[in-house]
Structure formats: C-alpha cells, structure tokens
PDB file of C-alpha atoms in Angstrom:
ATOM      1  CA  GLY A   7      -0.048   0.262  -0.379  1.00  0.00           C
ATOM      2  CA  THR A   8       2.628   2.138   0.059  1.00  0.00           C
ATOM      3  CA  VAL A   9       2.228   5.718  -2.528  1.00  0.00           C
ATOM      4  CA  LEU A  10       5.395   5.135  -5.062  1.00  0.00           C
ATOM      5  CA  ASP A  11       5.086   8.676  -6.117  1.00  0.00           C
ATOM      6  CA  PRO A  12       3.718  11.067  -3.886  1.00  0.00           C
ATOM      7  CA  GLY A  13       2.032  13.968  -5.610  1.00  0.00           C
ATOM      8  CA  GLY A  14       1.635  12.128  -8.493  1.00  0.00           C
ATOM      9  CA  PHE A  15       3.803  13.041 -11.541  1.00  0.00           C
ATOM     10  CA  GLY A  16       2.631  14.444 -15.223  1.00  0.00           C
ATOM     11  CA  ILE A  17       1.494  12.903 -18.242  1.00  0.00           C
ATOM     12  CA  GLY A  18      -0.751  14.956 -20.528  1.00  0.00           C
ATOM     13  CA  PHE A  19       0.722  17.542 -21.318  1.00  0.00           C
ATOM     14  CA  LEU A  20      -0.836  18.282 -25.030  1.00  0.00           C
ATOM     15  CA  GLY A  21      -4.029  20.693 -24.911  1.00  0.00           C
ATOM     16  CA  GLN A  22      -5.566  23.543 -22.655  1.00  0.00           C
ATOM     17  CA  ASN A  23      -7.461  20.869 -20.876  1.00  0.00           C
ATOM     18  CA  ASP A  24      -5.804  17.098 -20.727  1.00  0.00           C
ATOM     19  CA  VAL A  25      -9.334  15.348 -19.165  1.00  0.00           C
ATOM     20  CA  ALA A  26     -11.033  11.844 -19.107  1.00  0.00           C
ATOM     21  CA  ALA A  27      -8.196   9.676 -18.117  1.00  0.00           C
ATOM     22  CA  HIS A  28      -7.847   6.101 -18.726  1.00  0.00           C
ATOM     23  CA  VAL A  29      -5.548   3.035 -18.169  1.00  0.00           C
ATOM     24  CA  SER A  30      -4.472   0.038 -19.381  1.00  0.00           C
ATOM     25  CA  THR A  31      -1.964  -2.177 -18.997  1.00  0.00           C
ATOM     26  CA  ASP A  32      -0.124  -5.343 -20.944  1.00  0.00           C
ATOM     27  CA  GLY A  33       1.162  -6.931 -17.888  1.00  0.00           C
ATOM     28  CA  HIS A  34       4.740  -5.476 -17.587  1.00  0.00           C
ATOM     29  CA  GLN A  35       3.367  -1.249 -18.324  1.00  0.00           C
ATOM     30  CA  TRP A  36       0.837   0.876 -18.643  1.00  0.00           C
ATOM     31  CA  VAL A  37      -0.864   3.065 -21.414  1.00  0.00           C
ATOM     32  CA  VAL A  38      -2.503   6.120 -19.954  1.00  0.00           C
ATOM     33  CA  THR A  39      -5.113   7.886 -22.552  1.00  0.00           C
ATOM     34  CA  TRP A  40      -7.200  11.291 -22.404  1.00  0.00           C
ATOM     35  CA  GLU A  41      -9.007  13.714 -24.004  1.00  0.00           C
ATOM     36  CA  ALA A  42      -6.444  16.677 -24.726  1.00  0.00           C
ATOM     37  CA  GLN A  43      -8.790  20.116 -25.415  1.00  0.00           C
ATOM     38  CA  LEU A  44      -6.977  21.577 -28.335  1.00  0.00           C
ATOM     39  CA  ALA A  45      -9.248  25.207 -28.832  1.00  0.00           C
ATOM     40  CA  SER A  46     -12.682  25.976 -27.432  1.00  0.00           C
ATOM     41  CA  TYR A  47     -14.479  23.679 -29.850  1.00  0.00           C
ATOM     42  CA  SER A  48     -11.391  21.091 -30.481  1.00  0.00           C
ATOM     43  CA  TRP A  49     -10.524  17.954 -28.912  1.00  0.00           C
ATOM     44  CA  GLN A  50      -8.192  15.216 -29.499  1.00  0.00           C
ATOM     45  CA  VAL A  51      -7.596  11.652 -28.163  1.00  0.00           C
ATOM     46  CA  ALA A  52      -3.961  11.292 -26.951  1.00  0.00           C
ATOM     47  CA  GLY A  53      -1.634   8.750 -24.819  1.00  0.00           C
ATOM     48  CA  ALA A  54       1.727   7.959 -23.485  1.00  0.00           C
ATOM     49  CA  ALA A  55       2.691   4.803 -22.012  1.00  0.00           C
ATOM     50  CA  VAL A  56       4.477   4.470 -18.615  1.00  0.00           C
ATOM     51  CA  SER A  57       6.921   1.806 -17.365  1.00  0.00           C
ATOM     52  CA  ALA A  58       6.965  -0.302 -14.754  1.00  0.00           C
ATOM     53  CA  GLN A  59       9.377   2.205 -12.762  1.00  0.00           C
ATOM     54  CA  GLY A  60       7.105   5.058 -13.208  1.00  0.00           C
ATOM     55  CA  VAL A  61       8.879   6.490 -16.153  1.00  0.00           C
ATOM     56  CA  ALA A  62       6.186   8.600 -18.901  1.00  0.00           C
ATOM     57  CA  GLY A  63       6.647   8.833 -22.654  1.00  0.00           C
ATOM     58  CA  SER A  64       5.921  11.311 -24.190  1.00  0.00           C
ATOM     59  CA  GLY A  65       2.335  11.783 -25.218  1.00  0.00           C
ATOM     60  CA  SER A  66       0.975  11.734 -29.250  1.00  0.00           C
ATOM     61  CA  TYR A  67      -2.226  12.394 -30.615  1.00  0.00           C
ATOM     62  CA  TRP A  68      -4.515   9.279 -31.448  1.00  0.00           C
ATOM     63  CA  GLY A  69      -7.020  10.741 -33.168  1.00  0.00           C
ATOM     64  CA  ALA A  70      -8.278  11.072 -36.491  1.00  0.00           C
ATOM     65  CA  ALA A  71      -7.617  14.825 -38.287  1.00  0.00           C
ATOM     66  CA  PRO A  72      -9.115  17.618 -37.781  1.00  0.00           C
ATOM     67  CA  PRO A  73      -9.741  17.686 -34.027  1.00  0.00           C
ATOM     68  CA  SER A  74     -13.054  17.839 -33.359  1.00  0.00           C
ATOM     69  CA  PHE A  75     -15.313  17.274 -30.653  1.00  0.00           C
ATOM     70  CA  THR A  76     -14.540  13.691 -28.735  1.00  0.00           C
ATOM     71  CA  SER A  77     -15.736  11.368 -25.831  1.00  0.00           C
ATOM     72  CA  PRO A  78     -13.351  10.601 -23.242  1.00  0.00           C
ATOM     73  CA  PRO A  79     -11.580   7.018 -25.114  1.00  0.00           C
ATOM     74  CA  TRP A  80     -11.371   3.726 -23.744  1.00  0.00           C
ATOM     75  CA  LEU A  81      -8.322   1.075 -23.886  1.00  0.00           C
ATOM     76  CA  ALA A  82      -8.552  -2.296 -23.912  1.00  0.00           C
ATOM     77  CA  TRP A  83      -5.480  -4.817 -24.177  1.00  0.00           C
ATOM     78  CA  GLY A  84      -5.673  -8.028 -26.219  1.00  0.00           C
ATOM     79  CA  LYS A  85      -2.565 -10.160 -26.874  1.00  0.00           C
ATOM     80  CA  THR A  86       0.148  -8.085 -28.676  1.00  0.00           C
ATOM     81  CA  ASN A  87      -1.355  -4.954 -29.410  1.00  0.00           C
ATOM     82  CA  TYR A  88      -4.031  -2.265 -26.918  1.00  0.00           C
ATOM     83  CA  PHE A  89      -7.204  -1.749 -29.064  1.00  0.00           C
ATOM     84  CA  ALA A  90      -8.663   2.224 -28.437  1.00  0.00           C
ATOM     85  CA  VAL A  91     -12.295   3.527 -29.001  1.00  0.00           C
ATOM     86  CA  TRP A  92     -13.567   6.843 -28.566  1.00  0.00           C
ATOM     87  CA  THR A  93     -16.512   8.472 -30.448  1.00  0.00           C
ATOM     88  CA  GLN A  94     -15.824  11.448 -32.876  1.00  0.00           C
ATOM     89  CA  LEU A  95     -18.166  14.036 -33.710  1.00  0.00           C
ATOM     90  CA  ARG A  96     -19.002  13.390 -37.677  1.00  0.00           C
ATOM     91  CA  SER A  97     -18.073  16.104 -40.266  1.00  0.00           C
ATOM     92  CA  GLY A  98     -21.097  17.933 -41.336  1.00  0.00           C
ATOM     93  CA  ASN A  99     -23.136  16.562 -38.924  1.00  0.00           C
ATOM     94  CA  TYR A 100     -24.164  16.534 -34.621  1.00  0.00           C
ATOM     95  CA  GLY A 101     -24.099  12.998 -34.681  1.00  0.00           C
ATOM     96  CA  TYR A 102     -21.585  10.982 -33.629  1.00  0.00           C
ATOM     97  CA  ASP A 103     -19.489   7.906 -34.831  1.00  0.00           C
ATOM     98  CA  VAL A 104     -17.428   5.260 -32.285  1.00  0.00           C
ATOM     99  CA  MET A 105     -13.897   5.245 -34.282  1.00  0.00           C
ATOM    100  CA  GLY A 106     -10.972   2.995 -33.355  1.00  0.00           C
ATOM    101  CA  SER A 107      -7.587   1.959 -33.758  1.00  0.00           C
ATOM    102  CA  ARG A 108      -4.627  -0.587 -32.470  1.00  0.00           C
ATOM    103  CA  ILE A 109      -1.826   0.806 -30.092  1.00  0.00           C
ATOM    104  CA  SER A 110       1.078  -0.638 -29.481  1.00  0.00           C
ATOM    105  CA  PRO A 111       2.750  -1.038 -25.668  1.00  0.00           C
ATOM    106  CA  ASN A 112       4.499   1.886 -26.328  1.00  0.00           C
ATOM    107  CA  ALA A 113       1.442   4.022 -26.975  1.00  0.00           C
ATOM    108  CA  ALA A 114       1.986   4.641 -30.896  1.00  0.00           C
ATOM    109  CA  ARG A 115      -1.054   4.750 -32.770  1.00  0.00           C
ATOM    110  CA  LEU A 116      -0.436   1.570 -35.325  1.00  0.00           C
ATOM    111  CA  ASP A 117      -3.877   2.317 -37.764  1.00  0.00           C
ATOM    112  CA  THR A 118      -5.315   5.585 -39.194  1.00  0.00           C
ATOM    113  CA  PRO A 119      -8.332   6.063 -37.462  1.00  0.00           C
ATOM    114  CA  TYR A 120     -11.239   4.310 -38.628  1.00  0.00           C
ATOM    115  CA  PRO A 121     -15.052   3.620 -38.055  1.00  0.00           C
ATOM    116  CA  VAL A 122     -15.827   0.721 -35.670  1.00  0.00           C
ATOM    117  CA  SER A 123     -19.749   1.829 -36.428  1.00  0.00           C
ATOM    118  CA  LEU A 124     -20.647   3.868 -38.697  1.00  0.00           C
ATOM    119  CA  SER A 125     -24.038   4.856 -39.518  1.00  0.00           C
ATOM    120  CA  VAL A 126     -26.983   7.513 -40.076  1.00  0.00           C
ATOM    121  CA  ASN A 127     -27.939   7.634 -36.245  1.00  0.00           C
ATOM    122  CA  PRO A 128     -25.204   8.974 -33.541  1.00  0.00           C
ATOM    123  CA  GLN A 129     -23.615   5.988 -31.315  1.00  0.00           C
ATOM    124  CA  ILE A 130     -21.706   7.351 -28.424  1.00  0.00           C
ATOM    125  CA  GLN A 131     -20.261   5.352 -25.077  1.00  0.00           C
ATOM    126  CA  PRO A 132     -18.362   3.169 -26.171  1.00  0.00           C
ATOM    127  CA  ASP A 133     -16.446   0.096 -24.261  1.00  0.00           C
ATOM    128  CA  ALA A 134     -14.037  -2.112 -25.383  1.00  0.00           C
ATOM    129  CA  ALA A 135     -12.362  -5.510 -23.957  1.00  0.00           C
ATOM    130  CA  GLY A 136     -10.026  -8.171 -25.442  1.00  0.00           C
ATOM    131  CA  ASP A 137     -10.181 -11.705 -25.245  1.00  0.00           C
ATOM    132  CA  GLY A 138      -6.411 -11.779 -25.569  1.00  0.00           C
ATOM    133  CA  THR A 139      -5.902 -13.816 -28.912  1.00  0.00           C
ATOM    134  CA  ASN A 140      -8.955 -13.678 -31.265  1.00  0.00           C
ATOM    135  CA  GLY A 141      -9.646  -9.818 -30.976  1.00  0.00           C
ATOM    136  CA  TYR A 142     -11.974  -7.821 -29.151  1.00  0.00           C
ATOM    137  CA  LEU A 143     -15.708  -6.459 -28.476  1.00  0.00           C
ATOM    138  CA  VAL A 144     -16.377  -2.916 -28.988  1.00  0.00           C
ATOM    139  CA  VAL A 145     -20.179  -1.898 -27.416  1.00  0.00           C
ATOM    140  CA  TRP A 146     -22.221   1.357 -27.389  1.00  0.00           C
ATOM    141  CA  SER A 147     -25.050   3.205 -26.742  1.00  0.00           C
ATOM    142  CA  ASP A 148     -26.783   3.330 -30.089  1.00  0.00           C
ATOM    143  CA  GLY A 149     -29.327   5.740 -31.397  1.00  0.00           C
ATOM    144  CA  ALA A 150     -29.530   3.289 -34.738  1.00  0.00           C
ATOM    145  CA  ARG A 151     -34.105   3.045 -34.256  1.00  0.00           C
ATOM    146  CA  GLY A 152     -33.973   6.829 -34.724  1.00  0.00           C
ATOM    147  CA  ASP A 153     -36.770   7.502 -31.764  1.00  0.00           C
ATOM    148  CA  GLY A 154     -34.693   9.329 -29.154  1.00  0.00           C
ATOM    149  CA  GLN A 155     -34.166   5.776 -27.633  1.00  0.00           C
ATOM    150  CA  TRP A 156     -30.893   3.869 -27.478  1.00  0.00           C
ATOM    151  CA  ASP A 157     -30.055   0.794 -27.841  1.00  0.00           C
ATOM    152  CA  ILE A 158     -26.852  -1.870 -26.572  1.00  0.00           C
ATOM    153  CA  TYR A 159     -25.016  -2.895 -29.950  1.00  0.00           C
ATOM    154  CA  GLY A 160     -21.619  -4.741 -30.315  1.00  0.00           C
ATOM    155  CA  SER A 161     -19.226  -5.703 -33.032  1.00  0.00           C
ATOM    156  CA  ARG A 162     -16.532  -7.451 -32.885  1.00  0.00           C
ATOM    157  CA  VAL A 163     -12.783  -6.666 -33.772  1.00  0.00           C
ATOM    158  CA  THR A 164     -10.062  -9.005 -34.861  1.00  0.00           C
ATOM    159  CA  ALA A 165      -6.316  -8.563 -33.626  1.00  0.00           C
ATOM    160  CA  ARG A 166      -5.277  -7.110 -37.124  1.00  0.00           C
ATOM    161  CA  GLY A 167      -8.525  -4.233 -36.731  1.00  0.00           C
ATOM    162  CA  GLN A 168     -10.724  -6.182 -38.879  1.00  0.00           C
ATOM    163  CA  VAL A 169     -13.798  -4.815 -38.024  1.00  0.00           C
ATOM    164  CA  LEU A 170     -16.177  -7.961 -38.449  1.00  0.00           C
ATOM    165  CA  ASP A 171     -19.803  -6.509 -37.621  1.00  0.00           C
ATOM    166  CA  VAL A 172     -19.867  -3.749 -39.709  1.00  0.00           C
ATOM    167  CA  GLY A 173     -22.579  -1.741 -38.696  1.00  0.00           C
ATOM    168  CA  GLY A 174     -22.786  -3.368 -35.537  1.00  0.00           C
ATOM    169  CA  PHE A 175     -25.415  -6.301 -33.816  1.00  0.00           C
ATOM    170  CA  PRO A 176     -28.160  -5.678 -31.427  1.00  0.00           C
ATOM    171  CA  ILE A 177     -27.012  -6.837 -27.556  1.00  0.00           C
ATOM    172  CA  THR A 178     -29.969  -5.751 -26.261  1.00  0.00           C
ATOM    173  CA  ALA A 179     -33.107  -4.017 -28.506  1.00  0.00           C
ATOM    174  CA  SER A 180     -35.911  -3.148 -26.255  1.00  0.00           C
ATOM    175  CA  SER A 181     -38.699  -0.441 -26.525  1.00  0.00           C
ATOM    176  CA  THR A 182     -37.167   1.846 -23.720  1.00  0.00           C
ATOM    177  CA  ALA A 183     -34.028   3.115 -23.451  1.00  0.00           C
ATOM    178  CA  GLU A 184     -30.637   1.396 -22.533  1.00  0.00           C
ATOM    179  CA  THR A 185     -27.481   2.992 -21.991  1.00  0.00           C
ATOM    180  CA  ASN A 186     -23.584   3.130 -20.716  1.00  0.00           C
ATOM    181  CA  PRO A 187     -22.624  -0.233 -21.534  1.00  0.00           C
ATOM    182  CA  ALA A 188     -19.726  -1.647 -20.140  1.00  0.00           C
ATOM    183  CA  VAL A 189     -17.726  -5.356 -21.246  1.00  0.00           C
ATOM    184  CA  ALA A 190     -15.459  -7.469 -19.786  1.00  0.00           C
ATOM    185  CA  PHE A 191     -14.328 -10.776 -20.795  1.00  0.00           C
ATOM    186  CA  ASN A 192     -13.864 -13.819 -18.409  1.00  0.00           C
ATOM    187  CA  GLY A 193     -11.434 -16.404 -20.548  1.00  0.00           C
ATOM    188  CA  THR A 194     -14.573 -17.904 -22.272  1.00  0.00           C
ATOM    189  CA  ARG A 195     -16.784 -14.965 -23.305  1.00  0.00           C
ATOM    190  CA  TYR A 196     -17.864 -11.820 -22.918  1.00  0.00           C
ATOM    191  CA  LEU A 197     -20.381  -9.819 -19.820  1.00  0.00           C
ATOM    192  CA  VAL A 198     -21.741  -6.746 -21.378  1.00  0.00           C
ATOM    193  CA  VAL A 199     -23.349  -4.798 -18.433  1.00  0.00           C
ATOM    194  CA  TRP A 200     -25.674  -1.663 -18.950  1.00  0.00           C
ATOM    195  CA  VAL A 201     -27.989   0.275 -17.621  1.00  0.00           C
ATOM    196  CA  ASP A 202     -31.771  -0.494 -18.623  1.00  0.00           C
ATOM    197  CA  THR A 203     -35.150   1.976 -18.389  1.00  0.00           C
ATOM    198  CA  ARG A 204     -38.017  -0.771 -18.950  1.00  0.00           C
ATOM    199  CA  ASN A 205     -39.262  -0.662 -15.416  1.00  0.00           C
ATOM    200  CA  GLY A 206     -39.977   2.394 -15.958  1.00  0.00           C
ATOM    201  CA  SER A 207     -36.657   2.803 -13.539  1.00  0.00           C
ATOM    202  CA  GLN A 208     -32.665   2.700 -14.053  1.00  0.00           C
ATOM    203  CA  ASP A 209     -31.556  -0.842 -13.283  1.00  0.00           C
ATOM    204  CA  ILE A 210     -28.739  -3.021 -14.271  1.00  0.00           C
ATOM    205  CA  TYR A 211     -29.231  -5.626 -16.944  1.00  0.00           C
ATOM    206  CA  GLY A 212     -26.656  -7.789 -18.894  1.00  0.00           C
ATOM    207  CA  ALA A 213     -26.057 -10.198 -21.541  1.00  0.00           C
ATOM    208  CA  ARG A 214     -23.471 -12.943 -22.266  1.00  0.00           C
ATOM    209  CA  VAL A 215     -21.532 -12.938 -25.591  1.00  0.00           C
ATOM    210  CA  ASN A 216     -19.553 -16.014 -26.923  1.00  0.00           C
ATOM    211  CA  LEU A 217     -16.489 -15.435 -29.414  1.00  0.00           C
ATOM    212  CA  ASP A 218     -18.632 -15.406 -32.807  1.00  0.00           C
ATOM    213  CA  GLY A 219     -20.752 -12.926 -31.199  1.00  0.00           C
ATOM    214  CA  THR A 220     -24.116 -15.124 -30.522  1.00  0.00           C
ATOM    215  CA  VAL A 221     -25.888 -12.706 -27.971  1.00  0.00           C
ATOM    216  CA  LEU A 222     -27.278 -16.082 -24.930  1.00  0.00           C
ATOM    217  CA  GLU A 223     -29.941 -13.775 -23.629  1.00  0.00           C
ATOM    218  CA  THR A 224     -31.165 -11.789 -26.317  1.00  0.00           C
ATOM    219  CA  ASN A 225     -33.641  -9.189 -23.817  1.00  0.00           C
ATOM    220  CA  GLY A 226     -31.198  -9.301 -20.978  1.00  0.00           C
ATOM    221  CA  PHE A 227     -31.462 -10.348 -17.444  1.00  0.00           C
ATOM    222  CA  PRO A 228     -31.534  -8.407 -14.284  1.00  0.00           C
ATOM    223  CA  ILE A 229     -28.858  -7.798 -12.203  1.00  0.00           C
ATOM    224  CA  ALA A 230     -30.348  -4.628  -9.974  1.00  0.00           C
ATOM    225  CA  HIS A 231     -33.563  -3.772 -10.122  1.00  0.00           C
ATOM    226  CA  SER A 232     -35.201  -1.408  -7.549  1.00  0.00           C
ATOM    227  CA  ASN A 233     -38.390   0.510  -7.316  1.00  0.00           C
ATOM    228  CA  SER A 234     -37.473   3.080  -5.023  1.00  0.00           C
ATOM    229  CA  ALA A 235     -33.647   3.866  -6.678  1.00  0.00           C
ATOM    230  CA  ASN A 236     -31.891   4.130  -9.866  1.00  0.00           C
ATOM    231  CA  GLU A 237     -29.005   1.904 -10.320  1.00  0.00           C
ATOM    232  CA  ILE A 238     -26.159   3.823 -12.867  1.00  0.00           C
ATOM    233  CA  SER A 239     -22.827   3.479 -13.979  1.00  0.00           C
ATOM    234  CA  PRO A 240     -21.727  -0.058 -14.560  1.00  0.00           C
ATOM    235  CA  ALA A 241     -18.643  -1.438 -14.463  1.00  0.00           C
ATOM    236  CA  VAL A 242     -17.584  -5.096 -14.668  1.00  0.00           C
ATOM    237  CA  ALA A 243     -14.095  -7.399 -14.493  1.00  0.00           C
ATOM    238  CA  SER A 244     -13.412 -11.031 -14.398  1.00  0.00           C
ATOM    239  CA  ASN A 245     -10.801 -12.837 -12.368  1.00  0.00           C
ATOM    240  CA  GLY A 246     -11.000 -15.450 -15.392  1.00  0.00           C
ATOM    241  CA  LYS A 247     -13.755 -17.741 -14.234  1.00  0.00           C
ATOM    242  CA  ASP A 248     -17.244 -15.253 -12.827  1.00  0.00           C
ATOM    243  CA  PHE A 249     -17.841 -11.550 -13.558  1.00  0.00           C
ATOM    244  CA  LEU A 250     -17.546  -9.174 -10.849  1.00  0.00           C
ATOM    245  CA  VAL A 251     -20.779  -6.315 -12.012  1.00  0.00           C
ATOM    246  CA  ALA A 252     -20.625  -2.645  -9.713  1.00  0.00           C
ATOM    247  CA  TRP A 253     -22.743   0.311 -10.144  1.00  0.00           C
ATOM    248  CA  GLY A 254     -23.838   2.762  -8.552  1.00  0.00           C
ATOM    249  CA  VAL A 255     -27.358   3.361  -6.788  1.00  0.00           C
ATOM    250  CA  GLN A 256     -28.423   7.304  -6.685  1.00  0.00           C
ATOM    251  CA  SER A 257     -31.028   7.104  -4.058  1.00  0.00           C
ATOM    252  CA  SER A 258     -27.770   6.346  -0.989  1.00  0.00           C
ATOM    253  CA  SER A 259     -25.327   7.609  -2.866  1.00  0.00           C
ATOM    254  CA  SER A 260     -23.389   4.464  -2.876  1.00  0.00           C
ATOM    255  CA  VAL A 261     -22.109   1.268  -4.490  1.00  0.00           C
ATOM    256  CA  ASN A 262     -23.317  -2.171  -4.898  1.00  0.00           C
ATOM    257  CA  CYS A 263     -21.768  -5.426  -6.414  1.00  0.00           C
ATOM    258  CA  ALA A 264     -22.599  -8.176  -7.770  1.00  0.00           C
ATOM    259  CA  ARG A 265     -20.786 -12.023  -8.905  1.00  0.00           C
ATOM    260  CA  ILE A 266     -22.410 -13.575 -11.908  1.00  0.00           C
ATOM    261  CA  SER A 267     -21.022 -16.589 -13.110  1.00  0.00           C
ATOM    262  CA  ASP A 268     -19.915 -18.234 -16.277  1.00  0.00           C
ATOM    263  CA  SER A 269     -23.677 -19.301 -16.979  1.00  0.00           C
ATOM    264  CA  GLY A 270     -24.718 -16.462 -16.395  1.00  0.00           C
ATOM    265  CA  GLN A 271     -26.193 -17.278 -12.978  1.00  0.00           C
ATOM    266  CA  LEU A 272     -26.800 -14.287 -10.159  1.00  0.00           C
ATOM    267  CA  LEU A 273     -24.471 -15.117  -7.061  1.00  0.00           C
ATOM    268  CA  ASP A 274     -25.075 -12.179  -4.411  1.00  0.00           C
ATOM    269  CA  ASN A 275     -28.799 -11.740  -4.389  1.00  0.00           C
TER     270      ASN A 275
END
C-alpha cells in the first residue's frame, strides 16, 4: 500500500485541458489515454506509455484529423496490442460515430483511426474488452431506431484491427432506453452490462456474448432492480472465471456489486 510517487507525476501536457483519463496494462507497463482540449471547440484523443519504474513517455495524438468533439477514450489490451475506442463528431453533422485504432504497448497509434460503427444515427459511450487471442468486443449505445431511445450494440474486431460486424449487432434492443454499456471477458465469453429503463426506473441488466458474436440473452437478464432507487454507471471485470459487476445507487449515494457466473447466474441476490 505504499505510494511510490507521492504527489504524482505529469503525463498529459498536450492540450489546454487534459481530462477524462483511462489506463490499461499489458502486464509489464501501462498506457494512459485521455482527452486533450486544443481550442474552445476542438478536442483530440491522446495517449502515453508509463514504464513499471514510473517513467512516462512523450504523449501523442491518436484521434483523426482535423480535431473535433470527442468522447473520453477507452482502452483494451488484447494479445500483442491495445485497441482504443472513442466517439467523434461526424463531419457536417451532429451525430457521433465510434472510432477505433490499434495501439502498440509503447502507446504508438498503429492505424489511421477508422469507424467501428458508422450509421446515420449517432453512437455514444463506447467500451471494449480483449479476449487475449483473437481480438476484441466493442460495445456502445446506438441510436439506430431514430426515435430518441438508445439500444446496446456491439462489434467484434480482430487482433489485426478488422471490423467483423460492420454496423454492429444488437445486444439488447427493447422499446425503452438502454445506455452506459460496459464489457469484460472471462476467458470463455464476454459479459456486457448496461443501464436499462424497461421497468420505469434505471436498473442494471446484462447479457453474455460468445466469441462468435452470439448473444445468449437477447432480452438481457436483471442484475440490480429497485422500485425506490436508480442504479447507474455499471462497471464489470472478471477474475478469469466469474464476473464482478459494480454500480452506483443514486438514492443512497453508495456503490453495490454482485458476482455473475460464467453460466449467467446471479451469485449475490
């Protein structure tokens, strides 16, 4: 529990403001990614490597040119590289698209950023997880229905960066809104969790997704539901077998969590 760098050390100095950091690791060192504000209406996605000794590399921009509005980026480790995802304002439109690029262990961008999902309606809130071998699952909130509601969509991306599910596939698409997805891999399959409003309040639901993109619970299954409180901002991770889902509870300003088995069983009621 000893703090190795009291007071911290600087990493992001690329913009007027450097915010919304996310960090991931390959097991040897780290890569930190963040949003860099270049001007009043201009944002870029940036990143830098940090060694095990706490030495930060020089940061670089990862986003597409020219800079525009972006969302906080997310980073997932695969087998030999990371995959970074973010949303970027579509040129000439007010919609957002999910963009991605492979990132090396030294935080070098390996691809010209390209769309993971590109459709007429906007896509927001992307997240990603790697399977350690074949590639990644990218998930996001999608406005594909065009009715102001959001659904959860996903797309597989290979280790070489190829998008396998162009336009994405629905993970859940009920008549109400589903937002704020998060995803993790347990060595066998993915678990995607999200905020769901089908019961009139904000609840946490989930669905398992196989490596071939098959959604095992097309209507999702409830993880947390309360008639007197909203459950928000889910996060999920795996220990290589089970999943742990955590979320915030608005009424009590607390954080709750529950374990989910590989078979989709809720282990903590």
